[in-house]
């Protein structure tokens, strides 16, 4: 898994949390991700929506893309489509994804990089595998997370953040058995590079077999763990959690988890927005009337326009000049 790695012995250490005095969070629920087809027909595993959205708030959707080894010609993406009212966060672990949007953002996301797109008032974008992956095939593994925006920010101006793998904040567990990548939010005073409208924390942890990872966690945030690969257990009760499963925590001040095998997990949580959610396909607003308005704005071209295709310049041939 070539997401950013490092020698944990050289990294800042997370503090040791006292077992008896710490208010550990228990496990509320375990959810099995369901399989869906998206875009041009690529498979995703989706743990939510499916879990009660009030448990996931402010998150709206989590899609696990792969891991899959594409043969030549098999790789697919999501061609031009609109969004309004939330943020899409694409984190690439293996392979690459190419992004283009109607405000000029874009680039290739790879090697532990993240593309953070705030749709806000409206944007068009596409997400496609680079041509070399389409023609040659290769390993592909990533995650897309949708983060809701509060009512006051639904119509904020769109923006794009290109977060390279080298920008991610790296930390070690107290015993060096886990590498923690802070993509957004803060962990023990260490801030990730992602700039968020909605207060969240988003981590990717690689935990060695037998190692334990303890994390202080804001009481006002919810907390979830999703397994990318391997097996482990979460919570003080040691609830088993394996690839494709999401664990939802109860209230408390800290999370604990232990790897049974080498284990890769996403740890995420945020301050719930606690507002009505109206959603239809690529639009997430507060009311049905706002969804209808978003659809009408899209149909009228008010969410942006697809940029003109850029092609290599070619001079005229003699035949075209002289007939």
Tab-separated table of C-alpha atoms in Angstrom, residues 33-39 41-48 61-68 70 140 142-144 226:
chain	number	residue	atom	x	y	z
A	33	UNK	CA	-20.533	-1.976	3.478
A	34	UNK	CA	-22.842	-2.701	0.543
A	35	UNK	CA	-21.687	-2.927	-3.069
A	36	UNK	CA	-22.854	-0.484	-5.771
A	37	UNK	CA	-21.905	0.527	-9.303
A	38	UNK	CA	-21.035	4.180	-9.917
A	39	UNK	CA	-19.964	6.389	-12.819
A	41	UNK	CA	-19.746	1.148	-14.035
A	42	UNK	CA	-16.966	0.860	-11.445
A	43	UNK	CA	-17.718	-1.014	-8.215
A	44	UNK	CA	-17.646	0.650	-4.789
A	45	UNK	CA	-18.217	-0.573	-1.232
A	46	UNK	CA	-20.410	1.886	0.681
A	47	UNK	CA	-20.923	1.676	4.468
A	48	UNK	CA	-23.051	4.833	4.506
A	61	UNK	CA	-21.341	9.142	1.990
A	62	UNK	CA	-18.225	6.981	2.062
A	63	UNK	CA	-17.243	5.019	-1.053
A	64	UNK	CA	-14.373	2.519	-0.924
A	65	UNK	CA	-12.957	2.180	-4.472
A	66	UNK	CA	-11.080	-1.095	-4.897
A	67	UNK	CA	-8.598	-2.387	-4.175
A	68	UNK	CA	-8.769	-3.832	-7.689
A	70	UNK	CA	-7.518	-3.540	-13.632
A	140	UNK	CA	-6.401	1.022	-8.119
A	142	UNK	CA	-9.004	4.918	-3.091
A	143	UNK	CA	-11.769	6.419	-1.004
A	144	UNK	CA	-14.284	9.177	-1.635
A	226	UNK	CA	-13.723	1.982	8.513
